[in-house]
Tab-separated table of C-alpha atoms in Angstrom:
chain	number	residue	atom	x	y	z
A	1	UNK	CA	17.132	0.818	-8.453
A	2	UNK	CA	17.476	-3.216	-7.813
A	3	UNK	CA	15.252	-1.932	-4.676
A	4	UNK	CA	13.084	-0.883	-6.678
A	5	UNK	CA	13.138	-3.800	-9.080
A	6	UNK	CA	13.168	-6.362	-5.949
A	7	UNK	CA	9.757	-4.711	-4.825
A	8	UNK	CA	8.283	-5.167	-8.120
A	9	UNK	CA	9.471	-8.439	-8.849
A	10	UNK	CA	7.601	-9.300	-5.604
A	11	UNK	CA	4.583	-8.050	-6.256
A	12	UNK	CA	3.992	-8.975	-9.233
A	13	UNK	CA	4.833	-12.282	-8.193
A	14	UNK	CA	2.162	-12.132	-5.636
A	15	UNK	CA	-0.637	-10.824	-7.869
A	16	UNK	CA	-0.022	-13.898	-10.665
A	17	UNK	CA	-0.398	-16.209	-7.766
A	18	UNK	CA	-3.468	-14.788	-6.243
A	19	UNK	CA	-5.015	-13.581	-9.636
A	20	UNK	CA	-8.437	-12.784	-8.207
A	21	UNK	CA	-7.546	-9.116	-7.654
A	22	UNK	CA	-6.922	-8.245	-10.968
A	23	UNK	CA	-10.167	-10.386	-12.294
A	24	UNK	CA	-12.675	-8.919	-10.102
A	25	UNK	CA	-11.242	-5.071	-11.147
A	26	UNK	CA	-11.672	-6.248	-14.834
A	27	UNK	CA	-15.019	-8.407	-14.247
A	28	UNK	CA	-16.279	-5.080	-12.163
A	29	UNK	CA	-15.165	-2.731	-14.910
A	30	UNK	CA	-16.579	-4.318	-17.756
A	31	UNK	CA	-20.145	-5.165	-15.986
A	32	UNK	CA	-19.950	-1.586	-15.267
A	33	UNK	CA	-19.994	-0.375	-18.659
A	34	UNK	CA	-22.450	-2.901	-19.888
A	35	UNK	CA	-25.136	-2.187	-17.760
A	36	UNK	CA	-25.293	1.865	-19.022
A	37	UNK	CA	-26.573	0.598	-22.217
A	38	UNK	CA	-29.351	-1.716	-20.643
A	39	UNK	CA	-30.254	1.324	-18.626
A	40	UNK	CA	-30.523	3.984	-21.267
A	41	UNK	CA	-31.101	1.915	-24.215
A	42	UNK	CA	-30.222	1.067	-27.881
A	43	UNK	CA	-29.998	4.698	-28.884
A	44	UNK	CA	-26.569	4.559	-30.291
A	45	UNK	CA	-25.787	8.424	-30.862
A	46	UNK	CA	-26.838	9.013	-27.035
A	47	UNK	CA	-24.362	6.007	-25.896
A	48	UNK	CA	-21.659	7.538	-27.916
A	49	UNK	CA	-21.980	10.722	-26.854
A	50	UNK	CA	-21.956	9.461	-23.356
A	51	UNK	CA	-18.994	6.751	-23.639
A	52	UNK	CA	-16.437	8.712	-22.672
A	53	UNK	CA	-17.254	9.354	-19.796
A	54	UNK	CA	-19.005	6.015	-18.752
A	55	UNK	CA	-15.296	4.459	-19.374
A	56	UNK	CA	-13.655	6.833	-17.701
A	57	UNK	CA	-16.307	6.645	-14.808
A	58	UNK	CA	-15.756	3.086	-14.900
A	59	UNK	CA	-11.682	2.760	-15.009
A	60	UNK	CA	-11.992	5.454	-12.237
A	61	UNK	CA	-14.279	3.119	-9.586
A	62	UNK	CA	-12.139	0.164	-10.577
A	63	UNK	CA	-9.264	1.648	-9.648
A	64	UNK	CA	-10.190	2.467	-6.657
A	65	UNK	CA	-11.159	-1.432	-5.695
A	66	UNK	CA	-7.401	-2.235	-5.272
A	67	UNK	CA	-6.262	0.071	-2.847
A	68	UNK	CA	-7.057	-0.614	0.282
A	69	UNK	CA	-5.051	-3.865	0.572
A	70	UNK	CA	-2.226	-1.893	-1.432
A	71	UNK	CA	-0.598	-1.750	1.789
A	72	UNK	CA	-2.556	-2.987	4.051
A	73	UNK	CA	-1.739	-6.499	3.698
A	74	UNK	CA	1.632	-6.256	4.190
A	75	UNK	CA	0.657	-4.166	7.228
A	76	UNK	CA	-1.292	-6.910	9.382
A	77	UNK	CA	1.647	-9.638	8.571
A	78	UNK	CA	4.498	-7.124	9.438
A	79	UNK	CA	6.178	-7.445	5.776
A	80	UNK	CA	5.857	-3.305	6.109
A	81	UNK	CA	7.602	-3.547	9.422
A	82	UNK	CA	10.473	-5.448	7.775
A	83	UNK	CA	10.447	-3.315	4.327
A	84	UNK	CA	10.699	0.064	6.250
A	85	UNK	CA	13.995	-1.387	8.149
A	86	UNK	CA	15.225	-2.864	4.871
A	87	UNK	CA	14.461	0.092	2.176
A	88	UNK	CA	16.940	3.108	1.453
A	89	UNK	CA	14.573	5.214	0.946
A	90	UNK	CA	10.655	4.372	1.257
A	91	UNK	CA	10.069	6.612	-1.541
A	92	UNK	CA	11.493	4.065	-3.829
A	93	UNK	CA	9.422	1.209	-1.671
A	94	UNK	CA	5.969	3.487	-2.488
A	95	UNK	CA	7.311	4.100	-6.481
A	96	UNK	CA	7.370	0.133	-6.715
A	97	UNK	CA	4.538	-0.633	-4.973
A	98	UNK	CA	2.643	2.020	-7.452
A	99	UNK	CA	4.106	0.754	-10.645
A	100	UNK	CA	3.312	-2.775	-9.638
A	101	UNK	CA	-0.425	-1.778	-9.089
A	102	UNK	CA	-0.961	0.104	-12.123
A	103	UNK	CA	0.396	-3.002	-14.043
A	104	UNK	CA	-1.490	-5.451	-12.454
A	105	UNK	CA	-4.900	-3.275	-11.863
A	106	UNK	CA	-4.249	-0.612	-15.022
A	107	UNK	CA	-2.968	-1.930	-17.938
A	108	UNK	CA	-5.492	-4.991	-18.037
A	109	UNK	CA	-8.104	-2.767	-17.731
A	110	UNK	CA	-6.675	-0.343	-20.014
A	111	UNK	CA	-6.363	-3.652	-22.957
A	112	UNK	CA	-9.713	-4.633	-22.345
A	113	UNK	CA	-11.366	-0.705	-22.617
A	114	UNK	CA	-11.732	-0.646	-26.145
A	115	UNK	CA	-13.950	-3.713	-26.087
A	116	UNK	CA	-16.145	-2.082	-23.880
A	117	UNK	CA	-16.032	1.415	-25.465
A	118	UNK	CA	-17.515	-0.749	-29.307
A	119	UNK	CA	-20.035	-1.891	-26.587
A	120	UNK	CA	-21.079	1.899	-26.411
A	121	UNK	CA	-20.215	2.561	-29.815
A	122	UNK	CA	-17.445	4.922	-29.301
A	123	UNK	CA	-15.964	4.860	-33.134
A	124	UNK	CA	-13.014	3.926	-33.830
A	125	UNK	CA	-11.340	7.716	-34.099
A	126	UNK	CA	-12.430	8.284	-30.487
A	127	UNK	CA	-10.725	4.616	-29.356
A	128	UNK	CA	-7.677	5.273	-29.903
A	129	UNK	CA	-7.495	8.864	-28.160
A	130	UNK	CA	-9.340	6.874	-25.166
A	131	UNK	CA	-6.346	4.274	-24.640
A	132	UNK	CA	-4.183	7.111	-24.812
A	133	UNK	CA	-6.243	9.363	-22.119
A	134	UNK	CA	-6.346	5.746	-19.706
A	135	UNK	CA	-2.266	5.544	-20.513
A	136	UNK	CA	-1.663	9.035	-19.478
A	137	UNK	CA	-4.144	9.324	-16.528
A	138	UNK	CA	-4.129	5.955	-14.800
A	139	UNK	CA	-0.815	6.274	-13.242
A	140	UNK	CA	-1.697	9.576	-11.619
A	141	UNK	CA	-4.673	7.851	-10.184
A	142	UNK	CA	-2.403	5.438	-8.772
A	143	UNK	CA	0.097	7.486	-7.529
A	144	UNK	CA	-2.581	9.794	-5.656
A	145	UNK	CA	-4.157	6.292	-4.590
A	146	UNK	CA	-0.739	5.409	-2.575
A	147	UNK	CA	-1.541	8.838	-0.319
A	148	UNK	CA	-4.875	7.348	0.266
A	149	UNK	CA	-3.565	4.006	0.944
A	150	UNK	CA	-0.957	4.804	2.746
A	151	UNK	CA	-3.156	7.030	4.947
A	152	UNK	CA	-5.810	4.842	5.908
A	153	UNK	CA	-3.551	1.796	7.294
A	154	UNK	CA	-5.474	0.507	10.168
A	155	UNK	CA	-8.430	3.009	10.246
A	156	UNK	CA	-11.832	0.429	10.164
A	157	UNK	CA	-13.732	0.537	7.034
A	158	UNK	CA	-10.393	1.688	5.462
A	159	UNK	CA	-12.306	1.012	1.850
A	160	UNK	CA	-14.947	3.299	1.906
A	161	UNK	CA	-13.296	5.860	3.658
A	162	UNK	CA	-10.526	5.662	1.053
A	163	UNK	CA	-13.151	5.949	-1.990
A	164	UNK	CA	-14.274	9.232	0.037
A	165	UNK	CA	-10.842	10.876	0.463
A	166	UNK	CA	-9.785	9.749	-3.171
A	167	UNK	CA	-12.536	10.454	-5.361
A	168	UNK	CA	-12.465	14.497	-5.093
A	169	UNK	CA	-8.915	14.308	-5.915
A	170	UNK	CA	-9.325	11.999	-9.100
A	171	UNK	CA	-11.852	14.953	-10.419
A	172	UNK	CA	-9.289	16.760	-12.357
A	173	UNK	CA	-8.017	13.760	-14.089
A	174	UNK	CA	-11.775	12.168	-14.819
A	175	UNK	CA	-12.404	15.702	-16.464
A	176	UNK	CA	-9.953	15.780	-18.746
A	177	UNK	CA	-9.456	12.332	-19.692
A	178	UNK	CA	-13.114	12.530	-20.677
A	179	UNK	CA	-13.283	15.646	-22.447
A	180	UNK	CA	-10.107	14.121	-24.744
A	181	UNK	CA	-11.977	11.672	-25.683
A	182	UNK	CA	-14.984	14.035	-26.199
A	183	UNK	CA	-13.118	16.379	-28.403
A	184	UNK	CA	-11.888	14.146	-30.750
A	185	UNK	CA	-15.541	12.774	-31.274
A	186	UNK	CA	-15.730	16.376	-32.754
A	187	UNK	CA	-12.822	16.655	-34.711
A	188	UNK	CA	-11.334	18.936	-32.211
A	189	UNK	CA	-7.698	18.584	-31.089
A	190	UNK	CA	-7.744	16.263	-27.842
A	191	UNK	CA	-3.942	17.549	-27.238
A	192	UNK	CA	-4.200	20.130	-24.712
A	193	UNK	CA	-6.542	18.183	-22.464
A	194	UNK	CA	-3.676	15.406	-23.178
A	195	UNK	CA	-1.011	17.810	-21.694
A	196	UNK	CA	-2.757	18.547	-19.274
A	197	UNK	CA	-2.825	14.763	-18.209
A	198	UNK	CA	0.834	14.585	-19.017
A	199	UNK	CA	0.928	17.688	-16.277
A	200	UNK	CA	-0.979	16.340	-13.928
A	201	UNK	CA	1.200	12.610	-13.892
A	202	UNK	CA	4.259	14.572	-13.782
A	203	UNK	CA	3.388	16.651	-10.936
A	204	UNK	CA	1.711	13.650	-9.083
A	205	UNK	CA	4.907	11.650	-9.186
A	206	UNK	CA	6.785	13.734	-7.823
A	207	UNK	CA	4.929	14.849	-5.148
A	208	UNK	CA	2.891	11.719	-4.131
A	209	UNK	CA	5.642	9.588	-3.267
A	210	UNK	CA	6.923	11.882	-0.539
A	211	UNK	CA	3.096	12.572	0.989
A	212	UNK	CA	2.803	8.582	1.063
A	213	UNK	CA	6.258	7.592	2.516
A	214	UNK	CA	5.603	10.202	5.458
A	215	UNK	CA	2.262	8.638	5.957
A	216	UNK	CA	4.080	4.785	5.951
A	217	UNK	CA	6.559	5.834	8.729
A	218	UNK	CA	2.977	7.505	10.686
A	219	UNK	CA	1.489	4.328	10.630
A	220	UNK	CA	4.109	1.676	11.274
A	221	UNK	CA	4.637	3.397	14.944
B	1	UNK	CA	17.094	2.250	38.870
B	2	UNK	CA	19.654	-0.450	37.758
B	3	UNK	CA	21.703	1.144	34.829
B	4	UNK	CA	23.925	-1.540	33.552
B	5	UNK	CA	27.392	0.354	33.529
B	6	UNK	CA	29.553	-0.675	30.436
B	7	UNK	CA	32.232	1.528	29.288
B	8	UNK	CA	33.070	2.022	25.723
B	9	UNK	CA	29.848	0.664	24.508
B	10	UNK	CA	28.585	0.810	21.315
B	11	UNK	CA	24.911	1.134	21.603
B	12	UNK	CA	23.386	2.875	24.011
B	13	UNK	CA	20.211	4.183	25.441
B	14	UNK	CA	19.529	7.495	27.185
B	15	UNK	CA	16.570	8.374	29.750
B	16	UNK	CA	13.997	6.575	27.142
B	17	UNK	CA	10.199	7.073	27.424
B	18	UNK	CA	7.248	5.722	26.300
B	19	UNK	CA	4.055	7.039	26.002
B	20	UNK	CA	1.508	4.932	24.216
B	21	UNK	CA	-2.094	6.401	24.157
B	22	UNK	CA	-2.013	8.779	26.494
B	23	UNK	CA	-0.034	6.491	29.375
B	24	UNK	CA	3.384	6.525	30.079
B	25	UNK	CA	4.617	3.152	29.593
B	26	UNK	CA	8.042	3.242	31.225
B	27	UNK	CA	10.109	5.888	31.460
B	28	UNK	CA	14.176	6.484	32.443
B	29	UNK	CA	15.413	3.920	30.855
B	30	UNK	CA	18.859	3.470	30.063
B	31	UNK	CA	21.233	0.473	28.968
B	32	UNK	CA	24.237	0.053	26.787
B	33	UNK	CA	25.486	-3.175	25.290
B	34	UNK	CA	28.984	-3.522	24.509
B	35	UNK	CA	29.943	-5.976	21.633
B	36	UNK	CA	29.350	-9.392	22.514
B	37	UNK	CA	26.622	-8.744	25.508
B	38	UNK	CA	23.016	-9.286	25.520
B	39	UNK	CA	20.103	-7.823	27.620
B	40	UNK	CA	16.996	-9.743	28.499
B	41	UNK	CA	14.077	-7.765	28.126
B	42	UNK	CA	11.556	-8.718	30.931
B	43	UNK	CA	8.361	-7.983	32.699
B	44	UNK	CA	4.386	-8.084	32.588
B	45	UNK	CA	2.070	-7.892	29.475
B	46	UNK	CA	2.515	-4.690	28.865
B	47	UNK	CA	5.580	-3.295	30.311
B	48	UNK	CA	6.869	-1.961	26.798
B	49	UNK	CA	8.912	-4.682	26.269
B	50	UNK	CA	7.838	-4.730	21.937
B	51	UNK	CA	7.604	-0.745	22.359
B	52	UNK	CA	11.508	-0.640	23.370
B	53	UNK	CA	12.433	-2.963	20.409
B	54	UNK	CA	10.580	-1.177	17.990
B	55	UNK	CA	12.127	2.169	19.240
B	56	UNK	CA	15.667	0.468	19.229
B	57	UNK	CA	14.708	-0.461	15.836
B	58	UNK	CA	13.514	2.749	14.886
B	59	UNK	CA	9.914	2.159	13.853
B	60	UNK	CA	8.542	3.841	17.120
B	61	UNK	CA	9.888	7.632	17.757
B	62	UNK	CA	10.871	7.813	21.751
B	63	UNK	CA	8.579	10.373	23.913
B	64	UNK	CA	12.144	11.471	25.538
B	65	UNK	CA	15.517	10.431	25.107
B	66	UNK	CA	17.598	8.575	22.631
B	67	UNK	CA	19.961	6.126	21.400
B	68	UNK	CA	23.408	6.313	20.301
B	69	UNK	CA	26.101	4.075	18.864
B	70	UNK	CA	29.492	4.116	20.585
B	71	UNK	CA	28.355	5.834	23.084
B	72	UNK	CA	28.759	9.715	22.652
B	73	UNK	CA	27.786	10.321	18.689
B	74	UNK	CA	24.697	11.798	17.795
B	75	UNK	CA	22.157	9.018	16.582
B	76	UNK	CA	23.556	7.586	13.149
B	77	UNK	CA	21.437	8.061	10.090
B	78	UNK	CA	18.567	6.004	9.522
B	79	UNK	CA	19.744	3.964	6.621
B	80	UNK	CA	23.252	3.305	8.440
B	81	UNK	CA	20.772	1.933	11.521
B	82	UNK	CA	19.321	0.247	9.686
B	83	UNK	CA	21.818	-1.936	8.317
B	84	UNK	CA	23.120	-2.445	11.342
B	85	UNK	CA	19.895	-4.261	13.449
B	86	UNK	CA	18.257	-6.680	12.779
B	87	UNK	CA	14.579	-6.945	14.006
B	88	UNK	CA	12.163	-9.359	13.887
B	89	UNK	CA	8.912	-8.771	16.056
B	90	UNK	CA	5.604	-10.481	17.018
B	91	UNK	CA	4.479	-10.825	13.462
B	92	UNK	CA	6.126	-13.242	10.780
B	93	UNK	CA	6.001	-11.552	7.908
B	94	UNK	CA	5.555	-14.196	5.499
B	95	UNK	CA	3.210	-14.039	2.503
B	96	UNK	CA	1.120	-17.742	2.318
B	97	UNK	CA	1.211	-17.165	-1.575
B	98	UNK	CA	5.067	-17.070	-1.290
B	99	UNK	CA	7.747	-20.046	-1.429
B	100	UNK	CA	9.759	-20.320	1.485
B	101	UNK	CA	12.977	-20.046	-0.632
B	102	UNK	CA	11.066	-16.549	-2.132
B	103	UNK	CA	10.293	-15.159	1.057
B	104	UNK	CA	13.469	-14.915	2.644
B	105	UNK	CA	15.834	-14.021	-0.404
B	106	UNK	CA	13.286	-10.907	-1.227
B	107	UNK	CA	14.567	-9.859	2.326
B	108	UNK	CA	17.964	-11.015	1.803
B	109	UNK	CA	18.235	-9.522	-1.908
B	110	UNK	CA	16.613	-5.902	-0.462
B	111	UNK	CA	19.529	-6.136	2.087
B	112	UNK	CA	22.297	-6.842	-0.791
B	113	UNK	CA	22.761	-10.884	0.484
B	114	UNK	CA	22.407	-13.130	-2.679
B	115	UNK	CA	20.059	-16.466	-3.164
B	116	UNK	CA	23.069	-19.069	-2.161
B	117	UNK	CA	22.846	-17.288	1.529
B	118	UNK	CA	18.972	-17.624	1.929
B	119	UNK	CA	19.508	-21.462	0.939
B	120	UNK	CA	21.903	-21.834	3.709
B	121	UNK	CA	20.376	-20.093	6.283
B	122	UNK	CA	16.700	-22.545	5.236
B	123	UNK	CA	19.201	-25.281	5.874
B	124	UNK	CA	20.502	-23.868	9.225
B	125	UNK	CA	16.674	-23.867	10.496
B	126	UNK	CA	15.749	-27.221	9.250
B	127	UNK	CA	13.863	-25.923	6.270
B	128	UNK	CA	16.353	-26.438	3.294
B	129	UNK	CA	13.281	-29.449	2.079
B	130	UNK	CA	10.755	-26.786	2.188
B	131	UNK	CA	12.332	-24.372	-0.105
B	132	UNK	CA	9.854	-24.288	-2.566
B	133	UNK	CA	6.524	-25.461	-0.176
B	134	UNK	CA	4.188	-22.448	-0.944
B	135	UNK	CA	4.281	-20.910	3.246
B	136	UNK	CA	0.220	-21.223	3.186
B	137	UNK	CA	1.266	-24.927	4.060
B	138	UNK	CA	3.605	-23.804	6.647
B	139	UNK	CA	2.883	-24.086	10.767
B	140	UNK	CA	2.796	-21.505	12.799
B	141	UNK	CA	6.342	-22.821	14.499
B	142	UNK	CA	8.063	-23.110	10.557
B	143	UNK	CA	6.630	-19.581	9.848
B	144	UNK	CA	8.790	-18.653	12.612
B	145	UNK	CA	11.690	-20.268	11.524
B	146	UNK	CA	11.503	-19.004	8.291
B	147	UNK	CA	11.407	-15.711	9.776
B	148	UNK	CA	13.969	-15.864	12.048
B	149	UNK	CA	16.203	-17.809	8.761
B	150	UNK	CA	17.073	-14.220	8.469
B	151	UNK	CA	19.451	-14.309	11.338
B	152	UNK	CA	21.829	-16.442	9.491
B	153	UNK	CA	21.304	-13.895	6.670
B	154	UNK	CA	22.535	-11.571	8.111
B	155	UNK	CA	25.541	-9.660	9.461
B	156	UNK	CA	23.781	-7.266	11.318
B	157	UNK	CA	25.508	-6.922	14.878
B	158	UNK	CA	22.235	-5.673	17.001
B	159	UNK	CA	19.614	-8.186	17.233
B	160	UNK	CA	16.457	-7.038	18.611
B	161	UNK	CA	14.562	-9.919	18.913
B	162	UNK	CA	10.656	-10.184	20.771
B	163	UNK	CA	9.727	-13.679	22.121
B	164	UNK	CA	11.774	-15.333	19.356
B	165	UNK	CA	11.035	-18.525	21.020
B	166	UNK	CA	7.523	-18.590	20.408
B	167	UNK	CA	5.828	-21.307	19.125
B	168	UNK	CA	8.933	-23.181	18.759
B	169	UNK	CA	9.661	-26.356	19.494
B	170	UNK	CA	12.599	-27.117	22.274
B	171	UNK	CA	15.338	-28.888	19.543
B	172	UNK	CA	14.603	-25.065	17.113
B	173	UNK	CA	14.778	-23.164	21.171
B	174	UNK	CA	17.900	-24.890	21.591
B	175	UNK	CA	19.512	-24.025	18.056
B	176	UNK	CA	18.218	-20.514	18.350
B	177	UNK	CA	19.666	-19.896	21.485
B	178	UNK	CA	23.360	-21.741	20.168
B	179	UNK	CA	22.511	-18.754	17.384
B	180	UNK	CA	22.614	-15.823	19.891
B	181	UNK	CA	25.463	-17.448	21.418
B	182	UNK	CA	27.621	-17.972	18.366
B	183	UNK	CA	26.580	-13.997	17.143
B	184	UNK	CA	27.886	-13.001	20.648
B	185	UNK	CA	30.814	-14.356	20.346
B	186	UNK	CA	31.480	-13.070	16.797
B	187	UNK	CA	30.985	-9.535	19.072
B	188	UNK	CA	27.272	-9.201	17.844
B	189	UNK	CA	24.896	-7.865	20.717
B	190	UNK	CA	21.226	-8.574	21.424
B	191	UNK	CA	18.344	-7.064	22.949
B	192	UNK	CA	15.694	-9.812	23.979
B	193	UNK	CA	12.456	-9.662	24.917
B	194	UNK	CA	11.190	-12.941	26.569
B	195	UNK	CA	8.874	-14.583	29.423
B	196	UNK	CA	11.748	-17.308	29.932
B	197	UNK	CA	14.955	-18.049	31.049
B	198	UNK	CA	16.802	-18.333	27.257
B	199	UNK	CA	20.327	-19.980	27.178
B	200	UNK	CA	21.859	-17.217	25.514
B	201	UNK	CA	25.223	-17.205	27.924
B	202	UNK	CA	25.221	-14.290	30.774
B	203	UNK	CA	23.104	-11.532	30.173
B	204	UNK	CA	21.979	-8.034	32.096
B	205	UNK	CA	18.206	-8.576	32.637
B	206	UNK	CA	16.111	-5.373	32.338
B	207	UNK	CA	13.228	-5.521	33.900
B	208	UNK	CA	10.444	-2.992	32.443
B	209	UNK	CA	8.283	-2.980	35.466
B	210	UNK	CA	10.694	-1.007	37.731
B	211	UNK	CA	10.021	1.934	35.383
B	212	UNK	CA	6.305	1.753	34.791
B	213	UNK	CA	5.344	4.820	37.184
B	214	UNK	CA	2.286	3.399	39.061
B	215	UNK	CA	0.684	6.247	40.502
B	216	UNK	CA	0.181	7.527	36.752
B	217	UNK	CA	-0.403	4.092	34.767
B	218	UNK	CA	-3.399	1.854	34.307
B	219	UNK	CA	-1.782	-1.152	35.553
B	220	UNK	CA	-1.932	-0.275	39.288
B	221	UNK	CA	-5.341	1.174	39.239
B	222	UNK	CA	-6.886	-1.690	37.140
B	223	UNK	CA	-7.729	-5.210	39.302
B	224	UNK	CA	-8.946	-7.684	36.944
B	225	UNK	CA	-11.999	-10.094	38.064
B	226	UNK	CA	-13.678	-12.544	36.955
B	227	UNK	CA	-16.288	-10.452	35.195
B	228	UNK	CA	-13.701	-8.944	33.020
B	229	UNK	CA	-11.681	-11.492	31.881
């Protein structure tokens, strides 16, 4: 546990320092969702039918930004040399890394979604189901994101490559984080997509961590 | 092949190879270090002198053979190795966005030392004023120090250290090698790799290019003229 909390105390402290990475996911996310509207136009049932998913769309791409240097940083300086000798376990080293980049990627993006859901006119019944689709679902993006990370260490073009392996696997949790959102728009009950999310994090993190450590000790050799 | 015979010693290494993409870098090696001794890594670019440290260190599996602690039990578990080296390689490890102060107690405080022994150690290397310089200010010879600040961290008994003199300057050389003496005589050990003649006391050299196998390897096939380099 103070592993754990020694990880994330770093990282954090890293990401307030160097802020940019957290600014360009929001700035990218919220340009994102603006532009559907200047594309499709003022028709305001269409954009609320269709807000949903251009969030969740959205959250999904900007998530994606921030993984490649998840690791990879620490990588070309030999930190990840140094953490593999000094960590327990290195499932504990991926579980911090993870929490620290949903915090610093997620959650901001996650407080600033309902601004740009009124900028699609999702109403306000459907807001509130949407933070809770982004609370349940953006961790298991991140924890299937550390896989992806950790897999691509040192390949060239790591990025694009990663947004190729990843986005398949983020399918599942873009459909029913969406269709949440979609069903309380209709007065339908948005809980068993919502378990279903709750599933899918559960099973994520406690599978992930393992698939990810392996693929550290791979690429440290 | 010169095995350096020394009873009762607590690390060891058994008929190591290397292979690193698709060439054997060395193979047969053996050593063992008893407390208090220290063997100089040497030979060309390229002899496997960082691939042996990071194997000793356990980052790099061996193609064949091992290593064992006093001498005849099976290979500890990794998290009891790992407390018990001490590594520090090519590559600094230090984050420019990170004080120097931060940067070695987030190793220290993974490792279970607390702040008042990172402080010391910055002192010790002739950084204790730069505690709180931000290391994207630092030179390449302080990011050094501040990396190797860890061996006064530390109480680690097997250092495995590559080049550690690099980019020093001779006063830091001097102190460092004063270091490997003093942990030597506390009964620590060290594996060195190094182009130069470090004061560390006496020392078994081991020199990697007895083992490379030539008729196999790229080095004895490959004479370098002017239109390569």
């Amino acid at each position: 546990m103070t592993e754990f909390l020694h990880i994330l105390c770093r990282e954090l402290r890293l990401a307030v320092r160097q802020p940019g990475d957290t600014v360009l996911v929001l700035a990218f996310f919220v340009l994102g969702a603006v532009v559907f509207p200047l594309a499709i136009g003022p028709d305001a049932g269409l954009l609320q039918r269709i807000a949903p998913g251009i969030i969740w769309v959205m959250a999904l791409f900007a998530t994606l930004l921030g993984f490649d240097r998840m690791f990879a940083a620490d990588l070309e300086d030999g930190s990840l040399d140094e953490l593999v000798l000094s960590m327990g376990s290195l499932v504990v080293l991926v579980l911090a890394k993870a929490a620290a980049h949903w915090l610093v990627t997620a959650l901001p993006l996650i407080v600033v979604a309902p601004l740009a859901a009124t900028m699609l006119n999702l109403s306000n019944g459907g807001l509130g189901v949407l933070v809770a689709t982004l609370l349940l679902g953006t961790p298991t993006l991140t924890l299937i994101g550390t896989i992806g990370a950790a897999l691509t260490l040192g390949a060239r073009r790591g990025g694009v490559l990663l947004a190729l392996l990843l986005l398949p696997l983020f399918v599942p949790v873009l459909i029913f984080g969406s269709t949440a959102v979609d069903a309380s728009l209709h007065s339908e009950s948005a809980r068993p997509h919502m378990m279903l999310l709750g599933a899918m994090l559960l099973g994520a993190l406690a599978l992930t961590p393992w698939g990810a450590a392996a693929a550290l000790r791979q690429a440290v050799e | 092949m010169s095995t350096p015979d020394v009873s009762n010693a607590p690390f060891s290494a058994r008929d190591l190879s290397c292979i690193r993409g698709g060439r054997i870098v060395f193979s047969g090696v053996n050593f063992s270090l008893a407390p208090g001794s220290a063997i100089l890594l040497t030979g060309p670019n390229g002899a496997g002198k960082t691939s042996l440290l990071r194997m000793a260190a356990g980052l790099l599996p061996a193609a064949a053979g091992g290593f064992f602690w006093d001498d005849l039990e099976p290979p500890v578990e990794r998290a009891a190795h790992n407390a018990r080296i001490l590594y520090a390689g090519h590559a600094e490890a230090v984050k420019p966005a990170l004080t120097v102060l931060e940067t070695v107690s987030c190793w220290a405080g993974l490792r279970g030392y607390g702040r008042n022994a990172s402080r010391d150690a910055l002192d010790r290397v002739g950084l204790a004023t730069l505690a709180d310089t931000p290391a994207r200010f630092l030179s390449a010879g302080q990011r050094r120090r501040v990396n190797l600040a860890r061996l006064f961290v530390t109480d680690a008994v097997l250092w495995l250290l590559d080049e550690p003199g690099t980019a020093l300057d001779a006063a830091t050389r001097m102190s460092l090698d004063a270091a490997i003496r003093d942990h030597r005589e506390r009964g620590g050990m060290a594996l060195i790799a190094t182009h130069g003649t470090p004061d560390v006391g006496p020392a078994v050299a081991l020199a990697l290019d007895n083992f490379t196998d030539h008729e196999a390897g790229f080095a004895s096939s490959y004479e370098p003229g002017w239109a390569e380099l």
